[in-house]
Short mmCIF file of C-alpha atoms in Angstrom, two decimals:
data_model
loop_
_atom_site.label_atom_id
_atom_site.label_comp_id
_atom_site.label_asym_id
_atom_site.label_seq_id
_atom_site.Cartn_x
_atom_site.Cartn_y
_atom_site.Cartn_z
CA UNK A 10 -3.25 -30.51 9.95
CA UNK A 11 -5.12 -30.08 7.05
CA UNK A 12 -3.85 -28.06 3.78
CA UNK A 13 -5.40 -24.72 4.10
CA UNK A 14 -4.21 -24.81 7.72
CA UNK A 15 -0.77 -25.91 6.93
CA UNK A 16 -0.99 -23.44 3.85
CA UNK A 17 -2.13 -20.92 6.81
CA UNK A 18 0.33 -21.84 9.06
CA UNK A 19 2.94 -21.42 6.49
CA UNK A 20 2.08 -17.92 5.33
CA UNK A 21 2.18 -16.67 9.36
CA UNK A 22 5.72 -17.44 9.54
CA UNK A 23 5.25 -20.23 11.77
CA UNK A 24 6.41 -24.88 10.58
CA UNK A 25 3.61 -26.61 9.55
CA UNK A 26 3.48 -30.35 9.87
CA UNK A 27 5.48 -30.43 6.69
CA UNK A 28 6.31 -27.96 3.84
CA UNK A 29 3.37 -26.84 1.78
CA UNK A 30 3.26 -28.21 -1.85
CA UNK A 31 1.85 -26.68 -4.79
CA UNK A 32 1.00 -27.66 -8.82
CA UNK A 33 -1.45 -25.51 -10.68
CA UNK A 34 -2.82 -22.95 -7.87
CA UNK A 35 -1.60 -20.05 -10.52
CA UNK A 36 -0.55 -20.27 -14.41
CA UNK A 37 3.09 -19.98 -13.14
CA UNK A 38 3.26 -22.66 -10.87
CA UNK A 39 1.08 -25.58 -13.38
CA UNK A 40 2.61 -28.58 -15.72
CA UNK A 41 2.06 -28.22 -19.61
CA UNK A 42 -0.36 -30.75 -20.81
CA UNK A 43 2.14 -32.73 -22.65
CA UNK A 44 3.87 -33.09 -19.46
CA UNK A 45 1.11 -33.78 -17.58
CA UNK A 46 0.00 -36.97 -19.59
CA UNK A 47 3.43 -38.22 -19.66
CA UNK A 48 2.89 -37.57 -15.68
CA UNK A 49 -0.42 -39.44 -15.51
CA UNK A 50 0.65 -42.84 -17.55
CA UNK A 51 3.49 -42.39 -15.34
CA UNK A 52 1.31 -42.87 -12.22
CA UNK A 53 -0.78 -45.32 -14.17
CA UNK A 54 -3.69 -43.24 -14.03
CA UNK A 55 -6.01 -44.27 -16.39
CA UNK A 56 -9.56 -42.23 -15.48
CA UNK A 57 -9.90 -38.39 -15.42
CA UNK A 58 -9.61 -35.96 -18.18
CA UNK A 59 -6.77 -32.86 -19.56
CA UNK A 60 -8.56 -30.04 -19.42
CA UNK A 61 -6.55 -26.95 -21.40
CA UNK A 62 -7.55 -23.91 -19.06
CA UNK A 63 -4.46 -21.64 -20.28
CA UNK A 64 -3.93 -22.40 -23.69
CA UNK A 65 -1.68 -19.61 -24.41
CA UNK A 66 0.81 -21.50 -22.35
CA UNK A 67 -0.38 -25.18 -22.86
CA UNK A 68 -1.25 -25.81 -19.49
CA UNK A 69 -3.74 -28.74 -18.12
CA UNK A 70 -5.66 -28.01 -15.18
CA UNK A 71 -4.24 -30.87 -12.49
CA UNK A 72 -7.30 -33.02 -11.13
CA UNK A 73 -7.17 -34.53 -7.69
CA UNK A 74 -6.11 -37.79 -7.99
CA UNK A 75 -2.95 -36.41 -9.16
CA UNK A 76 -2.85 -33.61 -6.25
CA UNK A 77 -3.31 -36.29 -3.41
CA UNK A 78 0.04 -38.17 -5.12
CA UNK A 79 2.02 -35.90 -4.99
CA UNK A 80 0.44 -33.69 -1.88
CA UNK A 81 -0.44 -30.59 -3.42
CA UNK A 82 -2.41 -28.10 -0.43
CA UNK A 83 -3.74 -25.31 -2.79
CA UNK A 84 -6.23 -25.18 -6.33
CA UNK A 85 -6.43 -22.12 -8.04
CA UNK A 86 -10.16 -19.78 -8.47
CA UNK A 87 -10.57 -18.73 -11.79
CA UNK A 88 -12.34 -15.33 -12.22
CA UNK A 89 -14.02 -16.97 -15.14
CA UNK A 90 -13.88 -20.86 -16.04
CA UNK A 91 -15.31 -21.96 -20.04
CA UNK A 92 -18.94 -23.85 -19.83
CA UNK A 93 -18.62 -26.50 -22.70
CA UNK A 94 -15.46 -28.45 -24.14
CA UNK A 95 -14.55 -30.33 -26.52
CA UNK A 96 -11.73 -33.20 -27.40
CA UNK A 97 -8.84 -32.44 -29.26
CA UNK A 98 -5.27 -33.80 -29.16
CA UNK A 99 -1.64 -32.14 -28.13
CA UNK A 100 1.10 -31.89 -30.31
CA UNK A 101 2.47 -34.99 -29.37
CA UNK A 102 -0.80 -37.06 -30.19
CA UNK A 103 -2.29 -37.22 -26.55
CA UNK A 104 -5.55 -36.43 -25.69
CA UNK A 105 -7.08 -33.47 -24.27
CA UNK A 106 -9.84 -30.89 -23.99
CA UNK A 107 -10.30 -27.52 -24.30
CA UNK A 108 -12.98 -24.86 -24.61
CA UNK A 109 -15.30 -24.86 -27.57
CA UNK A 110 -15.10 -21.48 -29.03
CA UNK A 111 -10.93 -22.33 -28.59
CA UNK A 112 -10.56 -22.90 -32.61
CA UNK A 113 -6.99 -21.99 -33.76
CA UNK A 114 -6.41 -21.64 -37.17
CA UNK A 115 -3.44 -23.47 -39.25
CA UNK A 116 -1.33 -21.53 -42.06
CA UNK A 117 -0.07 -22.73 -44.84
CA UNK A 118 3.77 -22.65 -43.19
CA UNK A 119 2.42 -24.89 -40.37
CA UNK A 120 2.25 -22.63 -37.86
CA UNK A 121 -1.64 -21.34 -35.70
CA UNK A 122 -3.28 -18.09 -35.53
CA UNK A 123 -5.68 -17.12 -33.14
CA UNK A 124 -8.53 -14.47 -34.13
CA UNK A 125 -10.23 -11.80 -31.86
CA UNK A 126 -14.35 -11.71 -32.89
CA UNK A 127 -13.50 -8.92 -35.59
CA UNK A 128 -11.44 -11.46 -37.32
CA UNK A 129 -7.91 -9.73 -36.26
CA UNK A 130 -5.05 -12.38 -35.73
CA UNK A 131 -4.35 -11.62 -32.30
CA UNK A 132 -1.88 -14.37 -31.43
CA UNK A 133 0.55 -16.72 -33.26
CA UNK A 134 1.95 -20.30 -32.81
CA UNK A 135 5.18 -21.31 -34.86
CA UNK A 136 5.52 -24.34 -36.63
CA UNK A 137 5.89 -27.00 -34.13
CA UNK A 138 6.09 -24.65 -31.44
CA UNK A 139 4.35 -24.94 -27.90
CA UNK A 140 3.10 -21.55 -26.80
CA UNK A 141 1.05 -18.72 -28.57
CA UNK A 142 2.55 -15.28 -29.03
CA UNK A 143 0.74 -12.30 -28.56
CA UNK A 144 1.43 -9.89 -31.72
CA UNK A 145 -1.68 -7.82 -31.57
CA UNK A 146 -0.37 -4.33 -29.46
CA UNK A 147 -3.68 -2.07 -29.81
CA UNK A 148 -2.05 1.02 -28.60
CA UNK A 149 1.24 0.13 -30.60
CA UNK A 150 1.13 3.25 -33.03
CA UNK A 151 0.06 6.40 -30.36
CA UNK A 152 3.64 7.91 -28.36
CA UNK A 153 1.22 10.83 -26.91
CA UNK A 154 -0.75 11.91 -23.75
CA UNK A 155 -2.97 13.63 -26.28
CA UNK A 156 -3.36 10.40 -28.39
CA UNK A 157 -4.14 8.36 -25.65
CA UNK A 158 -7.02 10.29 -24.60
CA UNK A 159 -8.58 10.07 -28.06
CA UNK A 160 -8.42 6.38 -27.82
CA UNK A 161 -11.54 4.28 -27.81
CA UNK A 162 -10.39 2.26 -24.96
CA UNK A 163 -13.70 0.56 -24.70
CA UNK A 164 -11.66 -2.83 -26.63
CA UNK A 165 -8.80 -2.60 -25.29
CA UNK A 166 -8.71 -1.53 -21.44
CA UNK A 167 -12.32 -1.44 -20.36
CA UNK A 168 -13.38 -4.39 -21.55
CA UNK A 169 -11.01 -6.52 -19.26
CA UNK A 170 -12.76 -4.59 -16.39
CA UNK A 171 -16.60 -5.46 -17.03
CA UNK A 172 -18.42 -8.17 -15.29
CA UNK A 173 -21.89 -9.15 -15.69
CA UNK A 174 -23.78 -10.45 -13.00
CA UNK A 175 -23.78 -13.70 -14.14
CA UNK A 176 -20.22 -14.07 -14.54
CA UNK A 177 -19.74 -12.57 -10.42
CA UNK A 178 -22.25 -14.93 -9.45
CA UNK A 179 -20.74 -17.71 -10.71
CA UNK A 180 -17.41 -16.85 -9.14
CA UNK A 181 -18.79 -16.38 -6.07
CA UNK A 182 -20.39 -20.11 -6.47
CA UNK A 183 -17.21 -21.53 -7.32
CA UNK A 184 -15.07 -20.24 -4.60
CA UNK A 185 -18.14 -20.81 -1.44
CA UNK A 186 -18.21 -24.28 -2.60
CA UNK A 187 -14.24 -25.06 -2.87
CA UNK A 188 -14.30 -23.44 0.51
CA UNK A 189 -16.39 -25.51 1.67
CA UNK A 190 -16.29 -28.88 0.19
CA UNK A 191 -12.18 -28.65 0.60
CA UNK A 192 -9.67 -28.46 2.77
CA UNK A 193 -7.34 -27.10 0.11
CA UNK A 194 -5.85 -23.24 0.19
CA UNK A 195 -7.74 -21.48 -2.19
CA UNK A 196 -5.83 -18.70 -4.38
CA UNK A 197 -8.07 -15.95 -6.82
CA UNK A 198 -5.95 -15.63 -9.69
CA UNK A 199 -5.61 -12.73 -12.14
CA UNK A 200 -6.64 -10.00 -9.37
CA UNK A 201 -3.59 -7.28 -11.26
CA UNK A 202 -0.96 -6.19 -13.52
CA UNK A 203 -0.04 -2.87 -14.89
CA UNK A 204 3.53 -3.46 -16.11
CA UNK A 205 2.87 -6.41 -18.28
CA UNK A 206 -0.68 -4.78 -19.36
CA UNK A 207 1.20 -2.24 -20.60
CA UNK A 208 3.82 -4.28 -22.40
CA UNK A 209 0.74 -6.33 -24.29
CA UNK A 210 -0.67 -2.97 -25.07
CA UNK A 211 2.26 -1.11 -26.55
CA UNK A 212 4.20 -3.59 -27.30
CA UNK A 213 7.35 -5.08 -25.63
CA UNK A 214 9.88 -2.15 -27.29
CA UNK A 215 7.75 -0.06 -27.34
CA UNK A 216 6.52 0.51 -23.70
CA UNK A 217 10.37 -0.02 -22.69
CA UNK A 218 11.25 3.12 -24.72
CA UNK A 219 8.33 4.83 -23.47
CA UNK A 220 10.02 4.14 -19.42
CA UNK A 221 13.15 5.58 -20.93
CA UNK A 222 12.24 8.71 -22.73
CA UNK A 223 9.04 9.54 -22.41
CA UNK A 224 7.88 8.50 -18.49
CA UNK A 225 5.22 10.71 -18.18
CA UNK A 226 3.49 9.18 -21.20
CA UNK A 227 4.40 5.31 -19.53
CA UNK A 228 2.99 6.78 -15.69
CA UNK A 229 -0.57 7.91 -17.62
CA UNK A 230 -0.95 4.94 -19.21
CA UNK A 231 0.29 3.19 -16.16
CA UNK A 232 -2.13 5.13 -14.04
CA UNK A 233 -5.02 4.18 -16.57
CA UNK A 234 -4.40 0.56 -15.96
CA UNK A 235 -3.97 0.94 -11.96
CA UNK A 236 -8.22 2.56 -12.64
CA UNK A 237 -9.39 0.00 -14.36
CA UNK A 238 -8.00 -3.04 -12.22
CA UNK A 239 -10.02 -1.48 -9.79
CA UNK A 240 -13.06 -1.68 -11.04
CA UNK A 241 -12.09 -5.08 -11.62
CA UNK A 242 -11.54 -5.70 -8.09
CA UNK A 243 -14.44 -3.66 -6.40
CA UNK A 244 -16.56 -6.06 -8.71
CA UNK A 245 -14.49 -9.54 -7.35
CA UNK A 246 -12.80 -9.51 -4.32
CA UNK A 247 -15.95 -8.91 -2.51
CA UNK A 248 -17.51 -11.93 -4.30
CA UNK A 249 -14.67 -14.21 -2.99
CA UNK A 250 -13.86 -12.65 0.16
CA UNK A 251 -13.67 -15.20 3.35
CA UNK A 252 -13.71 -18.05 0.69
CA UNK A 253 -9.65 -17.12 -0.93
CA UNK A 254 -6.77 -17.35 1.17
CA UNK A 255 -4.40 -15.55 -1.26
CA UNK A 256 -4.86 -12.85 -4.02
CA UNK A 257 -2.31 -13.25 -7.04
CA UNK A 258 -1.25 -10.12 -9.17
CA UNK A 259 1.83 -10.68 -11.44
CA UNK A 260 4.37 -8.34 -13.12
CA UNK A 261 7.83 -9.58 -14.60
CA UNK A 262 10.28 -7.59 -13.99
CA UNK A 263 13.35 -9.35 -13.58
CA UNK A 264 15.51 -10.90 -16.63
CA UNK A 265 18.47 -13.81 -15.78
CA UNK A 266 21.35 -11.98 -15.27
CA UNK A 267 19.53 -8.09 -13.96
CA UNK A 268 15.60 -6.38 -13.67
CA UNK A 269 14.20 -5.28 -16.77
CA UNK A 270 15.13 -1.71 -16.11
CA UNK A 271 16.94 0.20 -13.27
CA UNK A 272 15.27 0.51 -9.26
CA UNK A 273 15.35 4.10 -10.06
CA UNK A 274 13.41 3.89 -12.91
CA UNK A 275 11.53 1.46 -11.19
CA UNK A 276 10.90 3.62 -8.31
CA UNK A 277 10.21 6.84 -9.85
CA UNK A 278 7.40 5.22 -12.89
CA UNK A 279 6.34 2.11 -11.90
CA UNK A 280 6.54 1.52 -7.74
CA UNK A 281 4.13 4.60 -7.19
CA UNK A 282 1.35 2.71 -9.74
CA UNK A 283 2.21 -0.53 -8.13
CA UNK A 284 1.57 1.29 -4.85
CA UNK A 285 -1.74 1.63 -5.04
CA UNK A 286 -2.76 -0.94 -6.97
CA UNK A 287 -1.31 -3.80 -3.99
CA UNK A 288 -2.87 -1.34 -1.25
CA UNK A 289 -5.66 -1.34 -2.70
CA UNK A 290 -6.16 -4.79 -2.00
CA UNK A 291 -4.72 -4.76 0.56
CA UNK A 292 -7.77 -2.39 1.88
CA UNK A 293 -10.43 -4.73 0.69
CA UNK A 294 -9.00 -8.76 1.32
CA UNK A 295 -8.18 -10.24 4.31
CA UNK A 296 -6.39 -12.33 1.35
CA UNK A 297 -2.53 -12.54 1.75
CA UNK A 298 -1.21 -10.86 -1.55
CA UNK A 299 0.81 -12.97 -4.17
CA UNK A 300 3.19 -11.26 -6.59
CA UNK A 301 4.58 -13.30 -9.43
CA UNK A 302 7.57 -11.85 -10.97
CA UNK A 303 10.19 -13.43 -12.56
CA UNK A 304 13.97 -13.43 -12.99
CA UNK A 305 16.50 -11.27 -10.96
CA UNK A 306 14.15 -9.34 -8.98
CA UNK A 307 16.53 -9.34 -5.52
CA UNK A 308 17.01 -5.52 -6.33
CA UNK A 309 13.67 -4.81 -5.35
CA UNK A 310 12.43 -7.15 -2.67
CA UNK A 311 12.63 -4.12 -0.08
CA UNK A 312 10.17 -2.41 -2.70
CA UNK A 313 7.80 -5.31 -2.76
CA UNK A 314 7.89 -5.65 1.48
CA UNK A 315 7.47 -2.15 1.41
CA UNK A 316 4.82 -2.09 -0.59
CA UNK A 317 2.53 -4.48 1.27
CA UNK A 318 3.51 -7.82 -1.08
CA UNK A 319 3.29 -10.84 1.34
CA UNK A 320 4.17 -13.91 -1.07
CA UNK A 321 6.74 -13.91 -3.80
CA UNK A 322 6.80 -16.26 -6.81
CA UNK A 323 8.72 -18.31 -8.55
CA UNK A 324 11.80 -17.51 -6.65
CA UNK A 325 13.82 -17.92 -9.92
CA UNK A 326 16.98 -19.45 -8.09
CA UNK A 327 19.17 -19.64 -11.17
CA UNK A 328 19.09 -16.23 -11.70
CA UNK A 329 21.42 -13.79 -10.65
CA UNK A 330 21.34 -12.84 -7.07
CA UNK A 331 18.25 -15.31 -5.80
CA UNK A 332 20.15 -17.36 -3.87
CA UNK A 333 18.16 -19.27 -2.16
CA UNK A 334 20.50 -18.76 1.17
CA UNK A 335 20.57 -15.20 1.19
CA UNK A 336 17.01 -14.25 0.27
CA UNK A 337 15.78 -16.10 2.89
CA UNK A 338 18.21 -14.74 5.61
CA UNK A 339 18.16 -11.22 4.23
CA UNK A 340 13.63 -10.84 3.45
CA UNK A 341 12.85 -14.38 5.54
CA UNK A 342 11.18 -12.67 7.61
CA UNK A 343 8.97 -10.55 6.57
CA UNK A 344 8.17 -12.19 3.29
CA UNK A 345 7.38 -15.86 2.08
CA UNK A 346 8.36 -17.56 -0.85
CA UNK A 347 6.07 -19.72 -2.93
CA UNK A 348 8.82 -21.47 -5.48
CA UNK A 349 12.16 -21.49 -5.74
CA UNK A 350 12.02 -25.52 -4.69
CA UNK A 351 13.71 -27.42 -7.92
CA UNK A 352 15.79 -25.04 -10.83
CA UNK A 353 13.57 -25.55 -13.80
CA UNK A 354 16.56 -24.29 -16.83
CA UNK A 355 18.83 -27.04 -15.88
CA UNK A 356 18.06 -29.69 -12.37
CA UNK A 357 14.66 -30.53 -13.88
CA UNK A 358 14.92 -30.76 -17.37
CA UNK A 359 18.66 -31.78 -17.70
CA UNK A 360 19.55 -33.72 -14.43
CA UNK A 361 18.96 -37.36 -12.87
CA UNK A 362 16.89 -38.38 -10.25
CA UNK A 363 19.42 -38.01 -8.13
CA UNK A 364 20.25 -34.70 -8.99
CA UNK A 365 16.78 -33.80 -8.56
CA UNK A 366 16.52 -34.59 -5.07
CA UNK A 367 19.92 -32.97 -3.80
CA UNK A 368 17.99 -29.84 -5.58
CA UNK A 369 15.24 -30.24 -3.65
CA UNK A 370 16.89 -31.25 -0.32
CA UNK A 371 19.47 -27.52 -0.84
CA UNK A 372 16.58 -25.36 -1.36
CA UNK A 373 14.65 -26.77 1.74
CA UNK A 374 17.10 -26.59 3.64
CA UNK A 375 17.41 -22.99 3.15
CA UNK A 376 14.14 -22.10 3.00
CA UNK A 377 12.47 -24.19 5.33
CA UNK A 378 13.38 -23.15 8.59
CA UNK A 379 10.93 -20.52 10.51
CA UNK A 380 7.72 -21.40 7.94
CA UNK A 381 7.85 -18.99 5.52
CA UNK A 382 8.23 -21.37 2.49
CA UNK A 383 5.74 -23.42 0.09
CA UNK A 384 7.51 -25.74 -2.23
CA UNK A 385 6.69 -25.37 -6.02
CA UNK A 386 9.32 -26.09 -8.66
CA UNK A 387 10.20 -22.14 -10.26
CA UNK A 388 7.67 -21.56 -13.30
CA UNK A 389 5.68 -24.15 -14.70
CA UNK A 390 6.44 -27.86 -15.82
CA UNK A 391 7.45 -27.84 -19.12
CA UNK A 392 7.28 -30.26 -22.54
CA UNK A 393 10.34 -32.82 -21.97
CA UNK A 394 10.53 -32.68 -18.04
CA UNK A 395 10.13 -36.31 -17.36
CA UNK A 396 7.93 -38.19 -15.28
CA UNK A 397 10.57 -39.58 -13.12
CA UNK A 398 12.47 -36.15 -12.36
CA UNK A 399 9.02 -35.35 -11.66
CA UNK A 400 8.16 -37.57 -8.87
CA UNK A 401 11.93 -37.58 -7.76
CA UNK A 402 11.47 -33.78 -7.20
CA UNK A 403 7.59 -34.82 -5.64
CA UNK A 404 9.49 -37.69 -3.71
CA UNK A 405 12.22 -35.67 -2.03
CA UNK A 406 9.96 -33.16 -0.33
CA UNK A 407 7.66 -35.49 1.27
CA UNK A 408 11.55 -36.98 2.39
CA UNK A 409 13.05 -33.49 3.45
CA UNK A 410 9.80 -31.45 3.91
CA UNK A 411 9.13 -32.80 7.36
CA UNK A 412 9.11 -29.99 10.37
CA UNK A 413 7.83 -32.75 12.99
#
């Protein structure tokens, strides 16, 4: 069985050979770069390159060699991918590379900027930090229906939703020839978000106060942002269609200990919007349809099943009510989970190798059986997860991941 078929075989509901494995199909399921050279002198790999492709979050782009170690089954298709690089170095002194109009600009206090082509700072890096912030909210300052309309979106919302040709026919390119020159599951990232859209374009506060006491301003913009992902997607999913395997939208909604907000708020502002936006391609992919949403999200897995959502992500087991046991015996069925394999606040980071595995070996155990279930650590690899917790987590799945 090859990896899109036991990928395939997974998503069906049905036991592969062994459990699926994935690093780096989406931005929440990759390694930092830091982490990921650590990873590489680890494995004594000498050749190859870091490449940078989401430098908000600091994450390398994992190459092959390093996908046949530790039996990864899935690579990620870009809806755009940067034509020239050049070298640079991480904070910690490694080397990497990343795309040549990336050119972040130090303060005085130590800390990076990033600029927008009118010379706004658009995004911030503290002082020895390790991700940029957005802090540019366009539509920050407007609380009306009225004010919204008077807008020029044209920066700010349509922008995201314009392809040239160029850029369509490259994707297209890209995703005939993985299809075709791999046997790897191949997942279209970026296809949606409204939620999180929203958030970035308000502000974090801000949009949250707009769900509390002023809904019908937060369902208009909401309702804008369902229109113009798509147009995004009439313009790319039929560019990739037959070549992807799975579509991935993302919304967080879930924080450790509850959701962001209430189901009925939920349910009343944001479900109808999220409605048709996962219908909608739903209408237009044979694609199974990711959703990546973070934290305690148990609250609304019957909205996501209902709703058409096929795959969740990351399965955040350390947060209240995502036990791996009961999600699996309660939406097992009619849902699969992509994550959820290895606790990334505390096994990972904080525990031994041995520790490590008995993760592993749990959350297989529970959400093995039936198919259903590809194994990805919950959220991304970060700076100070070591190399051998790495392959310890890597190790015990090709141990416990066996079906046959």
């Amino acid at each position: 069985m090859n990896s899109r078929e036991r990928v395939l075989t997974a998503l069906k509901h049905k036991e592969p050979d062994r459990i699926p494995v994935d690093l780096g199909a989406m931005l929440s399921t990759g390694i930092m770069g830091m982490a990921y050279n650590k990873l590489k002198a680890h494995l004594r790999i000498k050749s190859g390159r870091t490449r940078m492709y989401a430098l908000e979050l600091q994450l390398a782009e994992p190459e092959v060699d390093v996908l046949k170690i530790i039996g990864a089954d899935a690579l990620p298709v870009m809806i755009s991918e940067p034509k020239k690089w050049k070298k640079t170095k991480l904070p910690d002194g490694s080397p990497c590379e990343v795309p040549e109009d990336f050119d972040p600009e130090t303060l005085p206090d130590g800390s990076q900027i990033l600029r927008d082509n009118t010379g706004r700072i658009i995004a911030k890096m503290p002082k020895n930090g390790y991700y940029f912030d957005g802090i540019y909210h366009p539509l920050g300052d407007i609380s009306t229906i009225k004010e919204l309309k008077q807008q020029n979106t044209d920066s700010t919302i349509q922008s995201f939703s314009n392809f040239d040709e160029l850029t369509l026919n490259d994707l297209h390119r890209r995703a005939k020839q993985l299809y075709e020159t791999t046997d790897y599951a191949l997942m279209l990232n970026g296809a949606g978000s409204i939620y999180e859209w929203a958030q970035g374009l308000r502000g974090w506060g801000n949009f949250m106060m707009d769900l509390a006491s002023n809904p019908r301003f937060a369902g208009y913009l909401l309702d804008m942002l369902v229109e113009e992902n798509m147009k995004r997607l009439e313009q790319i999913l039929p560019v990739v269609e037959g070549y992807v395997q799975v579509v991935q939208v993302g919304d967080d909604l879930g924080l450790q200990d509850d959701p962001q907000f209430s189901p009925e708020l939920y349910r009343r502002v944001v479900k109808p919007r999220h409605k048709r936006l996962y219908q909608h391609i739903r209408e237009h992919s044979s694609a199974y349809l990711f959703l990546h949403t973070c934290g305690s999200v148990y609250q609304f897995m019957p909205d996501f099943i209902e709703m058409g959502v096929e795959i969740l992500n990351p399965v955040q087991v350390s947060a209240r009510d995502m036990d791996s046991k009961r999600l699996k015996r309660e939406f097992g069925k009619d849902i699969t989970f992509w994550g959820g394999g290895c606790d990334t606040q505390r096994v990972l980071p904080f525990g031994t190798p041995k520790e490590v595995e008995e993760e592993v070996k749990r959350r297989i155990e529970d959400f093995a059986p039936g198919g259903g279930f590809v194994f990805n650590q919950v959220q991304d690899i970060q700076v100070g997860m070591s190399p051998e917790n790495l392959m310890a987590m890597y190790n015990a799945v090709k141990k416990y991941g066996r079906y046959y």
